[in-house]
PDB file of C-alpha atoms in Angstrom:
ATOM      1  CA  UNK Q  95      74.488 -68.439 -73.260  1.00  0.00           C
ATOM      2  CA  UNK Q  96      71.693 -70.485 -74.831  1.00  0.00           C
ATOM      3  CA  UNK Q  97      71.558 -74.272 -74.270  1.00  0.00           C
ATOM      4  CA  UNK Q  98      69.256 -76.113 -76.727  1.00  0.00           C
ATOM      5  CA  UNK Q  99      67.176 -79.126 -75.978  1.00  0.00           C
ATOM      6  CA  UNK Q 100      67.718 -82.726 -77.051  1.00  0.00           C
ATOM      7  CA  UNK Q 101      68.097 -83.001 -80.791  1.00  0.00           C
ATOM      8  CA  UNK Q 102      67.820 -79.215 -81.191  1.00  0.00           C
ATOM      9  CA  UNK Q 103      70.451 -76.750 -82.377  1.00  0.00           C
ATOM     10  CA  UNK Q 104      71.424 -73.095 -82.211  1.00  0.00           C
ATOM     11  CA  UNK Q 105      69.154 -72.065 -85.100  1.00  0.00           C
ATOM     12  CA  UNK Q 106      65.917 -72.433 -83.143  1.00  0.00           C
ATOM     13  CA  UNK Q 107      63.406 -69.647 -82.650  1.00  0.00           C
ATOM     14  CA  UNK Q 108      64.290 -69.030 -79.007  1.00  0.00           C
ATOM     15  CA  UNK Q 109      68.028 -68.963 -79.640  1.00  0.00           C
ATOM     16  CA  UNK Q 110      67.646 -66.454 -82.446  1.00  0.00           C
ATOM     17  CA  UNK Q 111      65.179 -64.269 -80.538  1.00  0.00           C
ATOM     18  CA  UNK Q 112      67.610 -64.001 -77.650  1.00  0.00           C
ATOM     19  CA  UNK Q 113      70.427 -63.071 -80.036  1.00  0.00           C
ATOM     20  CA  UNK Q 114      68.318 -60.263 -81.459  1.00  0.00           C
ATOM     21  CA  UNK Q 115      67.534 -58.998 -77.939  1.00  0.00           C
ATOM     22  CA  UNK Q 116      71.206 -59.167 -76.945  1.00  0.00           C
ATOM     23  CA  UNK Q 117      72.221 -57.107 -79.984  1.00  0.00           C
ATOM     24  CA  UNK Q 118      69.567 -54.484 -79.174  1.00  0.00           C
ATOM     25  CA  UNK Q 119      70.652 -54.406 -75.526  1.00  0.00           C
ATOM     26  CA  UNK Q 120      74.381 -54.385 -76.090  1.00  0.00           C
ATOM     27  CA  UNK Q 121      74.767 -57.694 -74.264  1.00  0.00           C
ATOM     28  CA  UNK Q 122      77.346 -60.354 -75.107  1.00  0.00           C
ATOM     29  CA  UNK Q 123      75.605 -63.535 -76.190  1.00  0.00           C
ATOM     30  CA  UNK Q 124      76.641 -67.032 -77.224  1.00  0.00           C
ATOM     31  CA  UNK Q 125      74.682 -69.789 -78.938  1.00  0.00           C
ATOM     32  CA  UNK Q 126      76.365 -72.980 -80.083  1.00  0.00           C
ATOM     33  CA  UNK Q 127      75.728 -76.547 -81.149  1.00  0.00           C
ATOM     34  CA  UNK Q 128      76.608 -79.497 -78.914  1.00  0.00           C
ATOM     35  CA  UNK Q 129      78.831 -82.187 -80.356  1.00  0.00           C
ATOM     36  CA  UNK Q 130      76.993 -84.232 -83.030  1.00  0.00           C
ATOM     37  CA  UNK Q 131      74.279 -81.548 -83.366  1.00  0.00           C
ATOM     38  CA  UNK Q 132      73.682 -78.869 -85.975  1.00  0.00           C
ATOM     39  CA  UNK Q 133      76.982 -77.604 -87.380  1.00  0.00           C
ATOM     40  CA  UNK Q 134      79.239 -79.342 -84.862  1.00  0.00           C
ATOM     41  CA  UNK Q 135      81.344 -82.364 -85.745  1.00  0.00           C
ATOM     42  CA  UNK Q 136      80.631 -85.831 -84.395  1.00  0.00           C
ATOM     43  CA  UNK Q 137      77.937 -88.486 -84.685  1.00  0.00           C
ATOM     44  CA  UNK Q 138      74.748 -87.741 -82.761  1.00  0.00           C
ATOM     45  CA  UNK Q 139      74.315 -91.339 -81.566  1.00  0.00           C
ATOM     46  CA  UNK Q 140      77.790 -91.236 -79.977  1.00  0.00           C
ATOM     47  CA  UNK Q 141      76.970 -88.338 -77.669  1.00  0.00           C
ATOM     48  CA  UNK Q 142      76.099 -88.428 -73.964  1.00  0.00           C
ATOM     49  CA  UNK Q 143      74.601 -86.028 -71.439  1.00  0.00           C
ATOM     50  CA  UNK Q 144      78.009 -85.720 -69.701  1.00  0.00           C
ATOM     51  CA  UNK Q 145      79.695 -85.024 -73.014  1.00  0.00           C
ATOM     52  CA  UNK Q 146      77.250 -82.189 -73.825  1.00  0.00           C
ATOM     53  CA  UNK Q 147      77.743 -80.825 -70.272  1.00  0.00           C
ATOM     54  CA  UNK Q 148      81.478 -80.735 -71.015  1.00  0.00           C
ATOM     55  CA  UNK Q 149      80.716 -78.837 -74.253  1.00  0.00           C
ATOM     56  CA  UNK Q 150      78.931 -76.199 -72.155  1.00  0.00           C
ATOM     57  CA  UNK Q 151      81.918 -75.955 -69.808  1.00  0.00           C
ATOM     58  CA  UNK Q 152      84.304 -75.599 -72.734  1.00  0.00           C
ATOM     59  CA  UNK Q 153      82.265 -72.672 -74.025  1.00  0.00           C
ATOM     60  CA  UNK Q 154      82.155 -71.070 -70.603  1.00  0.00           C
ATOM     61  CA  UNK Q 155      85.936 -71.359 -70.391  1.00  0.00           C
ATOM     62  CA  UNK Q 156      86.141 -68.987 -73.350  1.00  0.00           C
ATOM     63  CA  UNK Q 157      84.188 -66.234 -71.569  1.00  0.00           C
ATOM     64  CA  UNK Q 158      85.234 -63.570 -69.105  1.00  0.00           C
ATOM     65  CA  UNK Q 159      83.336 -63.895 -65.848  1.00  0.00           C
ATOM     66  CA  UNK Q 160      80.197 -65.861 -65.024  1.00  0.00           C
ATOM     67  CA  UNK Q 161      77.332 -66.173 -67.523  1.00  0.00           C
ATOM     68  CA  UNK Q 162      73.559 -66.256 -67.500  1.00  0.00           C
ATOM     69  CA  UNK Q 163      72.606 -69.694 -68.717  1.00  0.00           C
ATOM     70  CA  UNK Q 164      69.290 -70.073 -70.618  1.00  0.00           C
ATOM     71  CA  UNK Q 165      68.426 -73.754 -70.899  1.00  0.00           C
ATOM     72  CA  UNK Q 166      65.582 -75.154 -72.981  1.00  0.00           C
ATOM     73  CA  UNK Q 167      64.254 -78.616 -72.071  1.00  0.00           C
ATOM     74  CA  UNK Q 168      67.356 -80.838 -71.783  1.00  0.00           C
ATOM     75  CA  UNK Q 169      69.389 -77.604 -71.819  1.00  0.00           C
ATOM     76  CA  UNK Q 170      67.718 -76.884 -68.502  1.00  0.00           C
ATOM     77  CA  UNK Q 171      69.225 -80.114 -67.122  1.00  0.00           C
ATOM     78  CA  UNK Q 172      72.663 -79.126 -68.366  1.00  0.00           C
ATOM     79  CA  UNK Q 173      72.460 -75.673 -66.837  1.00  0.00           C
ATOM     80  CA  UNK Q 174      71.634 -77.212 -63.481  1.00  0.00           C
ATOM     81  CA  UNK Q 175      74.584 -79.588 -63.619  1.00  0.00           C
ATOM     82  CA  UNK Q 176      76.942 -76.724 -64.435  1.00  0.00           C
ATOM     83  CA  UNK Q 177      75.519 -74.367 -61.803  1.00  0.00           C
ATOM     84  CA  UNK Q 178      75.687 -77.086 -59.141  1.00  0.00           C
ATOM     85  CA  UNK Q 179      79.236 -78.225 -59.843  1.00  0.00           C
ATOM     86  CA  UNK Q 180      80.815 -74.994 -61.166  1.00  0.00           C
ATOM     87  CA  UNK Q 181      79.020 -72.133 -59.344  1.00  0.00           C
ATOM     88  CA  UNK Q 182      81.764 -69.592 -60.146  1.00  0.00           C
ATOM     89  CA  UNK Q 183      80.898 -69.916 -63.850  1.00  0.00           C
ATOM     90  CA  UNK Q 184      77.194 -69.077 -63.458  1.00  0.00           C
ATOM     91  CA  UNK Q 185      75.546 -65.714 -62.668  1.00  0.00           C
ATOM     92  CA  UNK Q 186      71.879 -66.722 -63.095  1.00  0.00           C
ATOM     93  CA  UNK Q 187      69.669 -69.389 -64.681  1.00  0.00           C
ATOM     94  CA  UNK Q 188      66.605 -69.161 -66.943  1.00  0.00           C
ATOM     95  CA  UNK Q 189      64.892 -72.461 -67.701  1.00  0.00           C
ATOM     96  CA  UNK Q 190      62.369 -73.006 -70.483  1.00  0.00           C
ATOM     97  CA  UNK Q 191      60.359 -76.166 -69.813  1.00  0.00           C
ATOM     98  CA  UNK Q 192      63.418 -77.627 -68.090  1.00  0.00           C
ATOM     99  CA  UNK Q 193      63.654 -81.424 -68.255  1.00  0.00           C
ATOM    100  CA  UNK Q 194      66.135 -82.628 -65.653  1.00  0.00           C
ATOM    101  CA  UNK Q 195      66.261 -86.353 -65.040  1.00  0.00           C
ATOM    102  CA  UNK Q 196      64.111 -87.172 -68.105  1.00  0.00           C
ATOM    103  CA  UNK Q 197      65.961 -90.444 -68.584  1.00  0.00           C
ATOM    104  CA  UNK Q 198      64.143 -91.510 -65.393  1.00  0.00           C
ATOM    105  CA  UNK Q 199      60.590 -90.271 -65.936  1.00  0.00           C
ATOM    106  CA  UNK Q 200      60.510 -89.704 -69.704  1.00  0.00           C
ATOM    107  CA  UNK Q 201      60.438 -93.358 -70.764  1.00  0.00           C
ATOM    108  CA  UNK Q 202      58.215 -96.299 -69.992  1.00  0.00           C
ATOM    109  CA  UNK Q 203      59.606 -99.459 -68.457  1.00  0.00           C
ATOM    110  CA  UNK Q 204      59.395-101.185 -71.843  1.00  0.00           C
ATOM    111  CA  UNK Q 205      61.269 -98.341 -73.524  1.00  0.00           C
ATOM    112  CA  UNK Q 206      64.020 -98.427 -70.937  1.00  0.00           C
ATOM    113  CA  UNK Q 207      64.359-102.205 -71.395  1.00  0.00           C
ATOM    114  CA  UNK Q 208      64.650-101.712 -75.172  1.00  0.00           C
ATOM    115  CA  UNK Q 209      67.341 -99.077 -74.726  1.00  0.00           C
ATOM    116  CA  UNK Q 210      69.346-101.415 -72.468  1.00  0.00           C
ATOM    117  CA  UNK Q 211      68.867-104.569 -74.474  1.00  0.00           C
ATOM    118  CA  UNK Q 212      69.078-103.237 -78.014  1.00  0.00           C
ATOM    119  CA  UNK Q 213      71.289-100.213 -77.364  1.00  0.00           C
ATOM    120  CA  UNK Q 214      68.979 -97.665 -78.985  1.00  0.00           C
ATOM    121  CA  UNK Q 215      65.333 -96.525 -79.132  1.00  0.00           C
ATOM    122  CA  UNK Q 216      63.567 -94.553 -81.835  1.00  0.00           C
ATOM    123  CA  UNK Q 217      60.761 -92.501 -80.386  1.00  0.00           C
ATOM    124  CA  UNK Q 218      58.372 -90.424 -82.398  1.00  0.00           C
ATOM    125  CA  UNK Q 219      58.157 -86.853 -81.069  1.00  0.00           C
ATOM    126  CA  UNK Q 220      55.446 -84.266 -81.470  1.00  0.00           C
ATOM    127  CA  UNK Q 221      57.580 -81.616 -83.146  1.00  0.00           C
ATOM    128  CA  UNK Q 222      59.743 -83.605 -85.636  1.00  0.00           C
ATOM    129  CA  UNK Q 223      58.994 -85.494 -88.794  1.00  0.00           C
ATOM    130  CA  UNK Q 224      61.559 -88.193 -88.036  1.00  0.00           C
ATOM    131  CA  UNK Q 225      61.827 -90.345 -84.876  1.00  0.00           C
ATOM    132  CA  UNK Q 226      64.271 -89.180 -82.228  1.00  0.00           C
ATOM    133  CA  UNK Q 227      67.001 -91.666 -81.357  1.00  0.00           C
ATOM    134  CA  UNK Q 228      68.045 -92.382 -77.774  1.00  0.00           C
ATOM    135  CA  UNK Q 229      71.070 -94.589 -77.119  1.00  0.00           C
ATOM    136  CA  UNK Q 230      72.144 -96.741 -74.211  1.00  0.00           C
ATOM    137  CA  UNK Q 231      75.183 -94.498 -73.663  1.00  0.00           C
ATOM    138  CA  UNK Q 232      73.056 -91.361 -73.424  1.00  0.00           C
ATOM    139  CA  UNK Q 233      70.486 -92.999 -71.160  1.00  0.00           C
ATOM    140  CA  UNK Q 234      73.169 -94.336 -68.782  1.00  0.00           C
ATOM    141  CA  UNK Q 235      74.882 -90.980 -68.700  1.00  0.00           C
ATOM    142  CA  UNK Q 236      71.600 -89.331 -67.824  1.00  0.00           C
ATOM    143  CA  UNK Q 237      70.890 -91.774 -65.026  1.00  0.00           C
ATOM    144  CA  UNK Q 238      74.369 -91.145 -63.626  1.00  0.00           C
ATOM    145  CA  UNK Q 239      73.732 -87.363 -63.600  1.00  0.00           C
ATOM    146  CA  UNK Q 240      70.294 -87.060 -62.087  1.00  0.00           C
ATOM    147  CA  UNK Q 241      69.801 -83.950 -59.954  1.00  0.00           C
ATOM    148  CA  UNK Q 242      66.361 -84.097 -58.358  1.00  0.00           C
ATOM    149  CA  UNK Q 243      66.978 -86.844 -55.819  1.00  0.00           C
ATOM    150  CA  UNK Q 244      68.163 -84.295 -53.254  1.00  0.00           C
ATOM    151  CA  UNK Q 245      68.486 -80.539 -52.760  1.00  0.00           C
ATOM    152  CA  UNK Q 246      70.340 -78.569 -55.401  1.00  0.00           C
ATOM    153  CA  UNK Q 247      72.973 -76.248 -53.837  1.00  0.00           C
ATOM    154  CA  UNK Q 248      72.381 -73.435 -56.327  1.00  0.00           C
ATOM    155  CA  UNK Q 249      72.194 -69.889 -54.938  1.00  0.00           C
ATOM    156  CA  UNK Q 250      71.945 -67.660 -58.027  1.00  0.00           C
ATOM    157  CA  UNK Q 251      68.719 -66.064 -59.298  1.00  0.00           C
ATOM    158  CA  UNK Q 252      66.562 -68.580 -61.181  1.00  0.00           C
ATOM    159  CA  UNK Q 253      63.591 -67.989 -63.458  1.00  0.00           C
ATOM    160  CA  UNK Q 254      61.614 -71.016 -64.757  1.00  0.00           C
ATOM    161  CA  UNK Q 255      59.043 -70.830 -67.560  1.00  0.00           C
ATOM    162  CA  UNK Q 256      56.688 -73.693 -68.293  1.00  0.00           C
ATOM    163  CA  UNK Q 257      53.599 -74.242 -70.414  1.00  0.00           C
ATOM    164  CA  UNK Q 258      50.708 -75.910 -68.640  1.00  0.00           C
ATOM    165  CA  UNK Q 259      49.727 -77.535 -71.964  1.00  0.00           C
ATOM    166  CA  UNK Q 260      53.184 -79.121 -72.276  1.00  0.00           C
ATOM    167  CA  UNK Q 261      52.686 -82.724 -73.355  1.00  0.00           C
ATOM    168  CA  UNK Q 262      56.411 -83.573 -73.222  1.00  0.00           C
ATOM    169  CA  UNK Q 263      57.450 -82.323 -69.773  1.00  0.00           C
ATOM    170  CA  UNK Q 264      54.674 -82.047 -67.142  1.00  0.00           C
ATOM    171  CA  UNK Q 265      54.578 -78.561 -65.591  1.00  0.00           C
ATOM    172  CA  UNK Q 266      54.509 -80.006 -62.071  1.00  0.00           C
ATOM    173  CA  UNK Q 267      58.141 -81.099 -62.621  1.00  0.00           C
ATOM    174  CA  UNK Q 268      59.158 -77.452 -62.739  1.00  0.00           C
ATOM    175  CA  UNK Q 269      57.326 -76.845 -59.481  1.00  0.00           C
ATOM    176  CA  UNK Q 270      59.322 -79.721 -57.975  1.00  0.00           C
ATOM    177  CA  UNK Q 271      62.533 -78.275 -59.372  1.00  0.00           C
ATOM    178  CA  UNK Q 272      61.801 -74.889 -57.768  1.00  0.00           C
ATOM    179  CA  UNK Q 273      61.378 -76.699 -54.442  1.00  0.00           C
ATOM    180  CA  UNK Q 274      64.743 -78.490 -54.578  1.00  0.00           C
ATOM    181  CA  UNK Q 275      66.838 -75.465 -55.681  1.00  0.00           C
ATOM    182  CA  UNK Q 276      68.363 -73.943 -52.576  1.00  0.00           C
ATOM    183  CA  UNK Q 277      68.219 -70.349 -53.794  1.00  0.00           C
ATOM    184  CA  UNK Q 278      65.375 -68.245 -52.424  1.00  0.00           C
ATOM    185  CA  UNK Q 279      65.557 -66.186 -55.594  1.00  0.00           C
ATOM    186  CA  UNK Q 280      63.521 -68.658 -57.667  1.00  0.00           C
ATOM    187  CA  UNK Q 281      60.426 -67.610 -59.585  1.00  0.00           C
ATOM    188  CA  UNK Q 282      58.158 -69.868 -61.720  1.00  0.00           C
ATOM    189  CA  UNK Q 283      55.975 -68.554 -64.551  1.00  0.00           C
ATOM    190  CA  UNK Q 284      53.245 -70.904 -65.780  1.00  0.00           C
ATOM    191  CA  UNK Q 285      51.720 -70.233 -69.222  1.00  0.00           C
ATOM    192  CA  UNK Q 286      48.289 -71.849 -69.207  1.00  0.00           C
ATOM    193  CA  UNK Q 287      48.048 -72.457 -72.994  1.00  0.00           C
ATOM    194  CA  UNK Q 288      51.778 -72.869 -73.569  1.00  0.00           C
ATOM    195  CA  UNK Q 289      53.163 -76.046 -75.133  1.00  0.00           C
ATOM    196  CA  UNK Q 290      56.647 -77.484 -74.774  1.00  0.00           C
ATOM    197  CA  UNK Q 291      58.272 -75.231 -77.320  1.00  0.00           C
ATOM    198  CA  UNK Q 292      57.153 -71.880 -75.919  1.00  0.00           C
ATOM    199  CA  UNK Q 293      58.115 -70.258 -79.192  1.00  0.00           C
ATOM    200  CA  UNK Q 294      55.158 -67.946 -79.862  1.00  0.00           C
ATOM    201  CA  UNK Q 295      55.673 -64.202 -79.796  1.00  0.00           C
ATOM    202  CA  UNK Q 296      54.061 -63.901 -76.360  1.00  0.00           C
ATOM    203  CA  UNK Q 297      56.214 -66.767 -75.047  1.00  0.00           C
ATOM    204  CA  UNK Q 298      59.388 -65.159 -76.412  1.00  0.00           C
ATOM    205  CA  UNK Q 299      58.416 -61.869 -74.741  1.00  0.00           C
ATOM    206  CA  UNK Q 300      58.150 -63.692 -71.391  1.00  0.00           C
ATOM    207  CA  UNK Q 301      61.561 -65.298 -72.005  1.00  0.00           C
ATOM    208  CA  UNK Q 302      63.216 -62.009 -72.742  1.00  0.00           C
ATOM    209  CA  UNK Q 303      61.582 -60.439 -69.689  1.00  0.00           C
ATOM    210  CA  UNK Q 304      62.946 -63.207 -67.511  1.00  0.00           C
ATOM    211  CA  UNK Q 305      66.452 -62.757 -68.868  1.00  0.00           C
ATOM    212  CA  UNK Q 306      66.185 -58.968 -68.395  1.00  0.00           C
ATOM    213  CA  UNK Q 307      64.972 -59.555 -64.833  1.00  0.00           C
ATOM    214  CA  UNK Q 308      68.014 -61.608 -63.771  1.00  0.00           C
ATOM    215  CA  UNK Q 309      70.504 -59.430 -65.639  1.00  0.00           C
ATOM    216  CA  UNK Q 310      69.295 -56.276 -63.867  1.00  0.00           C
ATOM    217  CA  UNK Q 311      70.745 -57.587 -60.628  1.00  0.00           C
ATOM    218  CA  UNK Q 312      74.156 -58.396 -62.069  1.00  0.00           C
TER     219      UNK Q 312
END
């Protein structure tokens, strides 16, 4: 199951590349849009991190047996929440530039104050023409669901991919994540010239190899 990042949808390069791999490999695969994103109903600015986590759980409830969760950026945060709180639903994790707790470290003090006082913040991103909107409801939901303040009781195989040229999520945050996950079956792959998207052909090959690696043990 592919979990997109903040403001992304199921039509992204990585989601489609994994679908093509799954078809070639005879694997079941699910990609979907969170509420308020892509083709799903709802207003984007009314969504929260906890609400999107619940969307993931609703999709997992439709499946037979545990799933391999592939989380990109914020999707990496969601996969950790689900694996921590619903371990029977998760067989393995693959994170692509995972961004857990970004409501804490991803904003300046002034930006946090604006979110709290005005209820929303428009922030220009590197990969979109229009500013990304962050709301007070989303920010507060993120702060209430932080995962890196203590050890993560996750015991499944975990593969984490991160570009060292990522200007959105520092690669050292993935190193920290690997440290706090309890599982000994955690491997980190750093791509020296990789950016946050990791959508080049070589990056996609590494992603597919990571998914193949964890599925071989299932």
